[in-house]
Amino acid sequence: MSNMKQREPPEPPCDVDRISNLPEHIVDKILSHLSLRDAVRTSVLSTKWRYKWATLPYLVFDNQTVLVPCQDQTLAKNKLVSIVDHVLLLHMSPIHRFKLSHRDLQGVSDIDRWILFLSRGSLKEFILEIWKGHRYKLPSCVYLFQSLNHLELFNCLLKPPSNFKGFKNLKSLDLQHITMDQTSFEHMISSCPLLERLTLMNFEGFAILNIRCPNLLFFDVGGVFEDVIFQDTFHLAVVSIGLYVNTGNERITAFGCTGNMINFFACLPHIQRLEVQSYFLKYLAAGSIPGKLPKPCNDLSFLSLRINCNDTDENLAALCLLRSAPNLQELELLARTDEQASTTRTAANTVENFHSITFSQLRLIKIVGITGMRQELSFIEFLLASTPILERMSIRPASADGRWELVKDLLRFRRASMFAEIIYLDP
Amino acid sequence: MATSSSNTNKADHSKNPPLTLRSSDGKELKIFRIVAQQSSTIMNLLDLEEESNTDVIPVSEVDGSTLEKLIELMNNHTEKSFNYLGVKERKKFYNDFFANWKILDVLNFGLVANYLGVQVIFDEACQKMADMIKSKSVEWVRKVFEIKNDFTPEEEEDLKKENKWAYERGDLDDGDDAI
């Protein structure tokens, strides 16, 4: 019996087909938004489609891409490994973006093999997320990805070799739940000259954030550290910092007379958006706090502060910052109540401190988590009186207790802006 | 007139009068220069027009209603608040924009955005198409785009076996909503 089936005689090109004959980059774009699974399924649409997926420059292996309905962990893992091997073998063109993030994947040695394979190409984006298990130690060939433009790692251990010269083309670096030692960290940051975006969350092994990045635009950090030092970061526009630990008052600044406030902003002349989270305001308050910064932050248009209004240090730091942001447009105050409040400085009568600040550009204020304390209320009163073009202030207290008193006070406060709406949001 | 609801555009009105685009079916639509900058094609056409000194830029490849919708999206993009939208909010915005569209209309819209060089909108149209195709069967895709299947049944079977893992869990939904 003949195994050869006769194909239908080739028909003249059909104009009805709406998609198969479109330029390659358009079809690639559509396919690139599909999960790998769906993209591979297009291979049976018609003979034209057989290898369209295999020339895609992106390969993403994640929970949606690969549905392996297995109860057995090991079986699921093995299946995933065989799928990745299979796809890498069938793939036919340079891979620019590789993402591996699957819940069943632990730090297996197969990943080493795939990274070795990828290091021979010109990978531009590499994303690896290890959901379970210990920090996965990256093989040394990962430091050979010279074309790398974006690197994202979750739950990994980084130990670059001593001859590592940095990622010369790296623009974006995202490291979360990683371990690395202090020297390697500093070396990596300073030897990526094109770095524009840096995200660091929950890191171990280094406590001093020495950030020397002349092209840095965006910096987002959240973790436990002792110091953050910016050098040559004149383009840095967006900063979000969360210090997860209350370092307390015993901390003595390492810089002699100037406090953290001045040092922090010394290299941030063009900062546009700043978020001060967790206990970072306390860090900024360490050392001496000037009435206002030596050079104002003229570009600062958005400021978000997590603040303990009972703490005089933090209040002074907040005021210093507010006095140094003449063009602020949006302000967010997120209240935090700590067990102890600092009273090392003479309790500043903050109402006096409030004089002579006018926010000529401030339009939006958001206040969250207050409990109706006198300090908080005077702050709100001051804000309402010094914002001539305020459009909207929203207030969401921490709890419903004492809400009538709060609302009565809000009603009474004078407003500099005729157009201001004050919106009370239920907790 | 192009819509301009935010304060940011007000300053531009007096300094830069809007450009006029003429679609393939003769519709004339206004677009502000700062908005038009998102389209590399319009900018190129503008250079040509400025030499010949007419006021209207013909965009002969695109019909009026599509052009109008595209301009509407481009206007949204120039609003400052749009750039600060989070990922979820952006997704919702585009979902709302493309709600109830037929997939072939999304394809055409994407092709127009591509022709006009507005990469961001082209990308979003492709994303929408991918979302619409996501859970559909191969047969559905063939039908909607009128793709002729030139595999023999045997060849198709073999190919499916080769990539067996991709065909597992066939919880597909071939509803006709996108046709």
Coordinates of C-alpha atoms in Angstrom, one line a residue:
Chain A
M1 CA 0.0 0.0 0.0
S2 CA 1.4 3.3 -1.0
N3 CA 2.1 5.7 1.7
M4 CA 2.1 8.6 -0.6
K5 CA -1.1 10.6 -0.7
Q6 CA -1.7 12.8 -3.6
R7 CA -1.9 16.4 -2.7
E8 CA -4.5 18.6 -4.4
P9 CA -3.0 20.3 -7.4
P10 CA -1.6 23.7 -6.3
E11 CA -4.1 26.4 -6.7
P12 CA -3.3 29.9 -7.8
P13 CA -2.5 32.1 -4.8
C14 CA -5.7 32.8 -3.0
D15 CA -6.3 36.5 -2.3
V16 CA -9.0 35.7 0.3
D17 CA -6.4 34.8 3.0
R18 CA -6.3 37.8 5.2
I19 CA -3.2 37.0 7.2
S20 CA -0.7 34.5 5.8
N21 CA 0.7 36.8 3.2
L22 CA 1.2 39.8 5.4
P23 CA 4.8 41.0 5.9
E24 CA 6.8 38.9 8.2
H25 CA 7.3 41.5 10.9
I26 CA 3.6 41.9 11.3
V27 CA 2.9 38.2 11.7
D28 CA 5.8 38.0 14.1
K29 CA 4.4 40.8 16.1
I30 CA 1.0 39.0 16.5
L31 CA 2.7 35.7 17.3
S32 CA 4.9 37.3 19.8
H33 CA 1.9 38.2 21.9
L34 CA 0.6 34.7 21.9
S35 CA 1.8 32.2 24.5
L36 CA 4.4 29.8 23.2
R37 CA 1.8 27.0 23.2
D38 CA -0.6 29.0 21.0
A39 CA 2.2 30.1 18.7
V40 CA 3.4 26.5 18.2
R41 CA -0.2 25.5 17.4
T42 CA -0.2 27.8 14.4
S43 CA 2.2 25.5 12.7
V44 CA -0.7 23.4 11.4
L45 CA -2.7 26.2 10.0
S46 CA -1.2 25.7 6.5
T47 CA 2.2 24.9 5.0
K48 CA 3.1 28.6 5.0
W49 CA 2.6 28.6 8.8
R50 CA 4.7 25.6 9.6
Y51 CA 7.8 27.4 10.7
K52 CA 6.6 30.9 11.4
W53 CA 6.7 30.2 15.1
A54 CA 10.2 28.8 14.9
T55 CA 11.6 32.0 13.7
L56 CA 10.2 34.1 16.5
P57 CA 12.9 35.9 18.4
Y58 CA 11.1 35.5 21.7
L59 CA 10.8 32.3 23.8
V60 CA 8.7 32.4 27.0
F61 CA 8.3 29.4 29.2
D62 CA 5.9 30.2 32.0
N63 CA 2.8 28.9 33.7
Q64 CA 0.5 29.9 30.9
T65 CA 2.7 28.8 28.1
V66 CA 3.3 25.3 29.2
L67 CA 0.3 23.6 30.8
V68 CA 1.5 20.4 32.4
P69 CA -1.4 19.0 34.3
C70 CA 0.6 16.7 36.5
Q71 CA 0.2 16.1 40.2
D72 CA 3.6 14.5 40.6
Q73 CA 6.2 17.3 41.0
T74 CA 9.1 15.3 39.5
L75 CA 7.0 14.3 36.5
A76 CA 5.9 17.8 36.0
K77 CA 9.4 19.1 36.1
N78 CA 10.7 16.4 33.7
K79 CA 7.9 17.3 31.3
L80 CA 8.9 20.9 31.4
V81 CA 12.5 20.2 30.8
S82 CA 11.7 18.0 27.8
I83 CA 9.5 20.7 26.3
V84 CA 12.2 23.4 26.7
D85 CA 14.8 21.0 25.1
H86 CA 12.4 20.2 22.3
V87 CA 11.6 23.8 21.5
L88 CA 15.2 24.9 21.6
L89 CA 16.1 22.2 19.2
L90 CA 13.3 23.1 16.7
H91 CA 13.9 26.8 16.9
M92 CA 15.5 28.2 13.8
S93 CA 16.6 31.7 14.3
P94 CA 18.5 33.9 16.8
I95 CA 16.8 34.2 20.1
H96 CA 16.6 37.7 21.4
R97 CA 14.4 37.2 24.5
F98 CA 14.3 34.2 26.7
K99 CA 12.1 34.0 29.8
L100 CA 11.8 31.0 32.1
S101 CA 9.5 31.2 35.0
H102 CA 7.5 28.2 35.9
R103 CA 6.3 27.1 39.3
D104 CA 7.5 23.6 39.0
L105 CA 11.0 24.6 38.1
Q106 CA 13.6 24.5 40.8
G107 CA 17.2 25.2 40.4
V108 CA 17.9 22.3 38.2
S109 CA 21.1 21.7 36.2
D110 CA 19.2 21.7 33.0
I111 CA 19.0 25.5 33.4
D112 CA 22.8 25.5 33.3
R113 CA 22.7 23.7 30.0
W114 CA 20.2 26.1 28.5
I115 CA 22.2 29.1 29.6
L116 CA 25.3 27.7 28.0
F117 CA 23.3 27.2 24.7
L118 CA 22.0 30.8 24.9
S119 CA 25.4 32.2 25.7
R120 CA 26.6 31.2 22.2
G121 CA 24.0 33.5 20.6
S122 CA 23.2 37.1 20.9
L123 CA 20.6 37.1 23.6
K124 CA 19.3 40.6 24.5
E125 CA 16.8 39.9 27.2
F126 CA 17.1 37.2 29.8
I127 CA 14.5 36.6 32.5
L128 CA 14.9 33.8 35.0
E129 CA 12.5 33.2 37.9
I130 CA 13.1 30.3 40.3
W131 CA 9.9 29.9 42.3
K132 CA 10.9 27.4 44.8
G133 CA 13.9 26.1 46.6
H134 CA 17.3 27.7 47.4
R135 CA 18.9 30.5 45.5
Y136 CA 19.9 29.1 42.2
K137 CA 23.6 29.7 41.5
L138 CA 24.0 31.0 38.0
P139 CA 26.6 29.3 35.9
S140 CA 29.6 31.4 34.9
C141 CA 28.6 31.4 31.2
V142 CA 25.7 33.8 32.0
Y143 CA 28.3 36.5 32.5
L144 CA 29.3 36.0 28.9
F145 CA 26.0 37.4 27.5
Q146 CA 27.6 40.4 26.0
S147 CA 24.6 41.6 24.0
L148 CA 22.4 41.6 27.0
N149 CA 20.1 44.7 27.3
H150 CA 17.7 43.5 30.0
L151 CA 18.4 41.1 32.8
E152 CA 15.8 40.0 35.3
L153 CA 16.5 37.4 38.1
F154 CA 14.4 36.1 40.9
N155 CA 15.8 33.9 43.6
C156 CA 19.3 33.5 42.3
L157 CA 22.8 33.6 43.6
L158 CA 25.2 35.7 41.7
K159 CA 28.9 35.1 41.8
P160 CA 30.6 36.7 38.8
P161 CA 34.1 35.4 38.0
S162 CA 37.0 37.8 38.9
N163 CA 37.6 38.6 35.2
F164 CA 34.0 39.7 34.6
K165 CA 34.1 42.9 32.8
G166 CA 30.4 43.9 33.1
F167 CA 27.5 43.9 30.7
K168 CA 28.5 46.6 28.3
N169 CA 25.1 46.9 26.7
L170 CA 22.9 46.4 29.7
K171 CA 20.2 49.1 30.0
S172 CA 17.9 47.5 32.5
L173 CA 18.6 45.3 35.6
D174 CA 16.0 43.8 37.9
L175 CA 17.3 41.7 40.8
Q176 CA 14.8 40.4 43.3
H177 CA 15.5 37.9 46.1
I178 CA 19.1 37.6 45.2
T179 CA 22.3 37.0 47.0
M180 CA 25.6 38.6 46.0
D181 CA 28.6 40.0 47.9
Q182 CA 29.3 43.6 48.3
T183 CA 32.3 43.8 45.9
S184 CA 30.6 41.9 43.1
F185 CA 27.6 44.1 43.4
E186 CA 29.5 47.3 43.2
H187 CA 31.6 46.0 40.4
M188 CA 28.6 44.9 38.4
I189 CA 26.8 48.2 38.8
S190 CA 29.8 50.4 37.9
S191 CA 30.8 48.3 34.9
C192 CA 27.4 48.6 33.1
P193 CA 27.9 52.0 31.6
L194 CA 24.6 52.2 29.8
L195 CA 22.4 51.2 32.7
E196 CA 19.2 53.2 32.8
R197 CA 16.9 51.2 35.0
L198 CA 17.8 49.4 38.2
T199 CA 15.4 47.4 40.5
L200 CA 16.6 45.8 43.6
M201 CA 14.3 44.0 46.0
N202 CA 15.0 41.8 49.0
F203 CA 18.7 41.3 48.5
E204 CA 21.3 39.6 50.8
G205 CA 25.0 39.8 51.0
F206 CA 25.5 43.5 50.6
A207 CA 24.3 46.4 52.7
I208 CA 25.8 49.5 51.1
L209 CA 24.2 50.6 47.9
N210 CA 27.0 52.4 46.0
I211 CA 25.3 53.5 42.9
R212 CA 27.6 55.0 40.3
C213 CA 25.6 55.0 37.1
P214 CA 26.0 58.0 34.8
N215 CA 23.0 57.1 32.7
L216 CA 20.6 55.9 35.4
L217 CA 17.0 57.2 34.9
F218 CA 14.9 54.9 37.1
F219 CA 15.8 53.4 40.5
D220 CA 13.6 51.2 42.6
V221 CA 14.9 49.6 45.7
G222 CA 13.2 47.8 48.6
G223 CA 15.1 45.8 51.2
V224 CA 17.4 46.0 54.2
F225 CA 20.5 48.2 53.8
E226 CA 22.7 50.6 55.7
D227 CA 23.4 53.3 53.2
V228 CA 22.6 54.4 49.8
I229 CA 25.2 56.5 48.0
F230 CA 24.6 58.0 44.6
Q231 CA 27.5 59.1 42.5
D232 CA 27.3 60.8 39.0
T233 CA 23.6 60.1 38.8
F234 CA 22.7 63.4 37.3
H235 CA 20.0 62.0 35.0
L236 CA 18.1 60.0 37.7
A237 CA 14.5 61.0 37.4
V238 CA 12.4 58.4 39.2
V239 CA 13.4 57.0 42.5
S240 CA 11.5 54.7 44.8
I241 CA 13.2 53.5 48.0
G242 CA 11.9 51.4 50.8
L243 CA 14.0 50.5 53.8
Y244 CA 12.2 47.6 55.4
V245 CA 13.9 47.9 58.8
N246 CA 13.6 50.5 61.5
T247 CA 17.3 51.2 62.1
G248 CA 16.5 53.3 65.2
N249 CA 18.2 56.3 66.6
E250 CA 21.5 54.5 67.5
R251 CA 22.6 54.9 63.9
I252 CA 25.3 57.5 63.5
T253 CA 25.8 58.8 60.1
A254 CA 29.2 57.9 58.6
F255 CA 29.6 61.4 57.0
G256 CA 30.5 63.6 60.0
C257 CA 28.5 66.8 60.0
T258 CA 26.3 66.5 56.9
G259 CA 23.2 64.4 57.5
N260 CA 21.7 61.9 55.1
M261 CA 19.2 64.4 53.8
I262 CA 21.8 66.5 52.1
N263 CA 24.0 63.7 51.0
F264 CA 21.1 61.8 49.5
F265 CA 20.0 64.7 47.3
A266 CA 23.4 65.9 46.4
C267 CA 23.5 63.8 43.3
L268 CA 19.9 64.0 42.4
P269 CA 19.5 67.4 40.8
H270 CA 16.9 66.4 38.2
I271 CA 14.7 64.1 40.2
Q272 CA 11.1 64.1 39.0
R273 CA 9.3 61.4 41.0
L274 CA 10.3 60.2 44.5
E275 CA 8.7 57.6 46.7
V276 CA 10.0 57.3 50.2
Q277 CA 8.6 54.0 51.6
S278 CA 8.7 52.0 54.8
Y279 CA 11.3 53.5 57.1
F280 CA 13.4 55.3 54.6
L281 CA 12.3 58.7 55.8
K282 CA 13.8 57.8 59.2
Y283 CA 17.1 57.1 57.4
L284 CA 16.9 60.5 55.7
A285 CA 16.3 62.1 59.0
A286 CA 19.6 60.8 60.5
G287 CA 22.2 63.4 61.1
S288 CA 21.5 67.1 60.7
I289 CA 18.4 68.2 58.9
P290 CA 18.6 71.6 57.2
G291 CA 15.5 73.9 56.9
K292 CA 15.7 73.2 53.2
L293 CA 18.2 71.7 50.8
P294 CA 21.1 73.7 49.5
K295 CA 19.8 73.3 46.0
P296 CA 16.1 72.9 45.4
C297 CA 14.6 70.0 43.5
N298 CA 13.1 72.1 40.8
D299 CA 12.0 69.1 38.7
L300 CA 10.3 67.2 41.5
S301 CA 6.6 67.0 40.5
F302 CA 5.5 63.8 42.4
L303 CA 6.4 63.0 46.0
S304 CA 5.1 60.1 48.1
L305 CA 6.1 59.8 51.7
R306 CA 5.5 57.1 54.2
I307 CA 5.7 59.1 57.4
N308 CA 5.2 58.7 61.1
C309 CA 3.7 62.0 62.1
N310 CA 4.5 61.5 65.7
D311 CA 8.1 61.4 65.0
T312 CA 9.7 64.8 65.1
D313 CA 12.8 63.7 63.1
E314 CA 10.6 62.5 60.3
N315 CA 8.5 65.7 60.4
L316 CA 11.5 67.8 60.1
A317 CA 12.8 65.7 57.2
A318 CA 9.5 65.9 55.4
L319 CA 9.3 69.7 55.9
C320 CA 12.8 70.1 54.6
L321 CA 11.9 68.2 51.5
L322 CA 8.6 70.1 51.0
R323 CA 10.4 73.4 51.3
S324 CA 12.8 72.2 48.6
A325 CA 10.2 71.2 46.0
P326 CA 8.8 74.4 44.6
N327 CA 7.2 72.8 41.6
L328 CA 5.5 69.9 43.3
Q329 CA 2.3 68.9 41.6
E330 CA 1.2 65.7 43.4
L331 CA 1.8 64.8 47.0
E332 CA 1.0 61.5 48.7
L333 CA 1.3 61.0 52.5
L334 CA 1.0 57.5 53.8
A335 CA 0.9 57.5 57.6
R336 CA 2.7 54.9 59.6
T337 CA 2.3 54.4 63.4
D338 CA 5.4 53.0 65.0
E339 CA 5.6 51.8 68.6
Q340 CA 8.2 54.4 69.5
A341 CA 8.4 57.9 68.2
S342 CA 11.7 59.8 68.3
T343 CA 11.8 62.7 70.7
T344 CA 15.5 63.4 70.6
R345 CA 15.0 66.7 69.0
T346 CA 13.1 69.5 70.8
A347 CA 9.5 69.1 70.0
A348 CA 9.3 71.5 67.1
N349 CA 6.2 73.6 67.1
T350 CA 5.5 72.5 63.7
V351 CA 2.9 75.2 63.0
E352 CA 5.6 77.8 63.2
N353 CA 7.7 75.8 60.8
F354 CA 5.0 75.8 58.3
H355 CA 5.1 79.5 57.5
S356 CA 6.5 80.7 54.3
I357 CA 5.9 77.6 52.2
T358 CA 3.5 78.0 49.3
F359 CA 3.0 75.2 46.8
S360 CA 2.2 77.1 43.7
Q361 CA 1.9 74.0 41.5
L362 CA 0.4 71.5 43.9
R363 CA -2.9 70.2 42.5
L364 CA -3.4 66.7 44.0
I365 CA -2.9 65.5 47.5
K366 CA -3.6 62.0 48.8
I367 CA -3.5 61.1 52.5
V368 CA -3.9 57.6 53.7
G369 CA -3.8 55.9 57.1
I370 CA -4.1 58.7 59.5
T371 CA -5.7 58.2 62.9
G372 CA -6.8 61.8 63.6
M373 CA -3.8 62.9 65.7
R374 CA -3.2 66.6 66.3
Q375 CA 0.0 66.5 64.3
E376 CA -1.7 65.0 61.4
L377 CA -4.5 67.5 61.4
S378 CA -2.2 70.5 61.7
F379 CA -0.3 69.1 58.7
I380 CA -3.5 68.9 56.7
E381 CA -4.6 72.3 57.8
F382 CA -1.3 73.7 56.7
L383 CA -1.5 72.0 53.3
L384 CA -5.0 73.3 52.6
A385 CA -3.8 76.8 53.5
S386 CA -0.8 76.8 51.3
T387 CA -2.0 75.3 48.0
P388 CA -3.7 78.0 45.9
I389 CA -4.4 75.8 42.9
L390 CA -5.3 72.6 44.8
E391 CA -7.9 70.6 42.8
R392 CA -8.4 67.6 45.0
M393 CA -7.4 66.2 48.4
S394 CA -8.4 62.7 49.3
I395 CA -8.2 61.4 52.8
R396 CA -8.6 57.8 53.8
P397 CA -8.2 57.2 57.5
A398 CA -6.8 54.0 59.1
S399 CA -10.1 53.2 60.8
A400 CA -13.6 54.5 61.1
D401 CA -13.0 55.5 64.8
G402 CA -13.4 59.2 65.3
R403 CA -14.4 59.9 61.8
W404 CA -16.9 62.5 62.7
E405 CA -14.3 64.5 64.5
L406 CA -12.0 64.2 61.5
V407 CA -14.7 65.3 59.1
K408 CA -15.7 68.3 61.3
D409 CA -12.1 69.5 61.3
L410 CA -11.8 69.1 57.6
L411 CA -14.9 71.1 57.1
R412 CA -13.6 73.9 59.2
F413 CA -10.1 74.3 57.7
R414 CA -9.5 77.2 55.5
R415 CA -8.7 76.5 51.9
A416 CA -6.4 78.6 49.7
S417 CA -7.9 77.2 46.6
M418 CA -11.5 77.9 45.5
F419 CA -11.6 74.8 43.4
A420 CA -10.4 72.3 46.0
E421 CA -12.5 69.2 46.5
I422 CA -11.9 67.3 49.8
I423 CA -12.9 63.7 49.5
Y424 CA -13.2 61.5 52.5
L425 CA -12.8 57.8 51.6
D426 CA -14.0 55.1 53.9
P427 CA -11.2 53.1 55.5
Chain B
M1 CA -12.1 69.0 15.4
A2 CA -9.7 66.8 17.4
T3 CA -10.8 66.5 21.0
S4 CA -8.7 68.3 23.6
S5 CA -10.0 67.9 27.1
S6 CA -6.9 68.4 29.1
N7 CA -5.1 71.5 30.2
T8 CA -1.8 70.4 28.6
N9 CA -3.1 70.8 25.1
K10 CA -4.5 74.3 25.6
A11 CA -1.1 76.0 25.3
D12 CA -0.4 74.4 22.0
H13 CA -3.6 75.5 20.3
S14 CA -2.7 79.1 19.8
K15 CA 0.9 78.5 18.7
N16 CA 0.4 75.6 16.4
P17 CA -2.7 75.4 14.3
P18 CA -3.9 71.9 13.7
L19 CA -3.0 69.9 10.6
T20 CA -5.6 68.6 8.2
L21 CA -5.5 65.0 7.0
R22 CA -7.7 63.8 4.1
S23 CA -8.6 60.2 4.1
S24 CA -9.1 58.0 1.0
D25 CA -12.8 58.6 1.0
G26 CA -12.4 62.4 1.2
K27 CA -13.0 62.9 4.9
E28 CA -11.0 65.8 6.4
L29 CA -9.8 65.4 10.0
K30 CA -7.8 67.7 12.2
I31 CA -4.8 66.7 14.2
F32 CA -2.5 68.8 16.3
R33 CA 1.1 68.7 15.4
I34 CA 2.2 67.5 18.8
V35 CA -0.1 64.5 18.5
A36 CA 0.8 63.9 14.9
Q37 CA 4.5 63.5 15.9
Q38 CA 3.6 59.9 17.0
S39 CA 3.2 59.0 13.4
S40 CA 6.5 58.9 11.4
T41 CA 4.5 58.6 8.2
I42 CA 2.5 61.8 8.8
M43 CA 5.7 63.6 9.6
N44 CA 7.2 62.5 6.3
L45 CA 4.2 63.4 4.4
L46 CA 4.2 66.8 6.2
D47 CA 7.7 67.4 4.9
L48 CA 6.6 66.8 1.4
E49 CA 3.5 69.0 1.8
E50 CA 5.5 71.9 3.2
E51 CA 7.4 72.0 0.1
S52 CA 4.3 72.3 -2.1
N53 CA 2.6 74.7 0.3
T54 CA -0.8 73.1 0.5
D55 CA -2.7 72.8 3.8
V56 CA -4.1 69.3 3.5
I57 CA -2.2 66.1 3.8
P58 CA -3.7 63.3 1.8
V59 CA -3.6 59.9 3.6
S60 CA -4.8 57.9 0.6
E61 CA -4.3 54.5 2.1
V62 CA -6.7 55.0 5.0
D63 CA -10.5 55.4 5.2
G64 CA -12.1 58.2 7.2
S65 CA -13.6 56.2 10.0
T66 CA -10.5 54.3 10.8
L67 CA -8.4 57.4 10.6
E68 CA -10.7 59.1 13.0
K69 CA -10.5 56.3 15.6
L70 CA -6.7 56.3 15.2
I71 CA -6.5 60.1 15.8
E72 CA -8.7 59.6 18.9
L73 CA -6.2 57.1 20.3
M74 CA -3.2 59.2 19.5
N75 CA -4.8 62.2 21.3
N76 CA -5.2 60.0 24.4
H77 CA -1.5 59.1 24.2
T78 CA -0.4 62.7 24.4
E79 CA -2.1 63.3 27.7
K80 CA 0.4 63.3 30.6
S81 CA -1.9 61.2 32.8
F82 CA -1.9 58.5 30.2
N83 CA 1.8 57.9 30.6
Y84 CA 1.5 57.3 34.3
L85 CA -1.1 54.7 34.0
G86 CA -0.2 51.3 35.5
V87 CA 0.0 48.2 33.4
K88 CA -3.5 47.0 34.5
E89 CA -5.1 50.4 33.8
R90 CA -3.5 50.5 30.4
K91 CA -4.8 47.1 29.6
K92 CA -8.3 48.1 30.7
F93 CA -8.1 51.2 28.6
Y94 CA -7.3 49.2 25.5
N95 CA -9.8 46.5 26.3
D96 CA -12.5 49.2 26.5
F97 CA -11.3 50.8 23.3
F98 CA -11.5 47.5 21.4
A99 CA -14.6 46.2 23.1
N100 CA -16.9 44.4 20.6
W101 CA -14.6 44.9 17.7
K102 CA -14.5 42.1 15.1
I103 CA -11.1 40.5 14.8
L104 CA -10.7 41.5 11.1
D105 CA -11.4 45.1 12.1
V106 CA -8.7 44.9 14.7
L107 CA -6.3 43.5 12.1
N108 CA -7.1 46.3 9.7
F109 CA -6.7 48.9 12.4
G110 CA -3.3 47.4 13.3
L111 CA -2.2 47.5 9.7
V112 CA -3.2 51.1 9.4
A113 CA -1.3 52.0 12.6
N114 CA 1.7 50.1 11.2
Y115 CA 1.4 52.0 7.9
L116 CA 1.3 55.3 9.7
G117 CA 4.3 54.3 11.8
V118 CA 2.5 54.5 15.2
Q119 CA 4.3 51.5 16.7
V120 CA 2.6 51.6 20.1
I121 CA -0.9 51.4 18.7
F122 CA 0.2 48.7 16.2
D123 CA 1.5 46.7 19.1
E124 CA -1.7 47.1 21.1
A125 CA -3.8 46.0 18.1
C126 CA -1.6 42.9 17.8
Q127 CA -2.0 42.2 21.5
K128 CA -5.7 42.4 21.1
M129 CA -5.7 40.0 18.2
A130 CA -3.6 37.6 20.1
D131 CA -6.0 37.8 23.0
M132 CA -8.9 37.0 20.7
I133 CA -7.1 34.1 19.1
K134 CA -5.7 32.7 22.4
S135 CA -8.2 30.0 23.3
K136 CA -9.5 29.3 19.8
S137 CA -9.0 26.1 17.8
V138 CA -6.9 25.8 14.7
E139 CA -10.1 25.4 12.7
W140 CA -11.6 28.6 14.0
V141 CA -8.5 30.6 13.1
R142 CA -8.5 29.1 9.6
K143 CA -12.1 30.0 9.1
V144 CA -11.8 33.6 10.4
F145 CA -8.8 34.5 8.3
E146 CA -9.8 32.3 5.4
I147 CA -6.6 30.4 5.5
K148 CA -6.6 27.4 3.1
N149 CA -5.4 24.2 4.8
D150 CA -3.0 22.6 2.3
F151 CA -1.8 19.8 4.6
T152 CA -3.0 16.3 4.0
P153 CA -4.7 14.8 7.0
E154 CA -1.7 12.6 7.5
E155 CA 0.8 15.4 7.4
E156 CA -1.4 17.4 9.9
E157 CA -1.5 14.4 12.2
D158 CA 2.3 14.0 12.1
L159 CA 2.8 17.6 12.8
K160 CA 0.5 17.6 15.7
K161 CA 2.4 14.6 17.1
E162 CA 5.7 16.4 16.8
N163 CA 4.4 19.2 19.1
K164 CA 2.1 17.0 21.1
W165 CA 2.6 19.1 24.3
A166 CA 1.1 22.2 22.6
Y167 CA -2.2 20.4 21.9
E168 CA -2.8 19.0 25.3
R169 CA -5.6 20.4 27.5
G170 CA -7.9 21.3 24.8
D171 CA -10.2 23.6 26.7
L172 CA -10.9 25.7 23.7
D173 CA -13.8 28.1 23.2
D174 CA -14.8 28.6 19.6
G175 CA -17.4 31.2 20.3
D176 CA -18.4 33.4 17.3
D177 CA -18.1 36.6 19.2
A178 CA -15.0 37.9 17.4
I179 CA -16.1 37.1 13.8

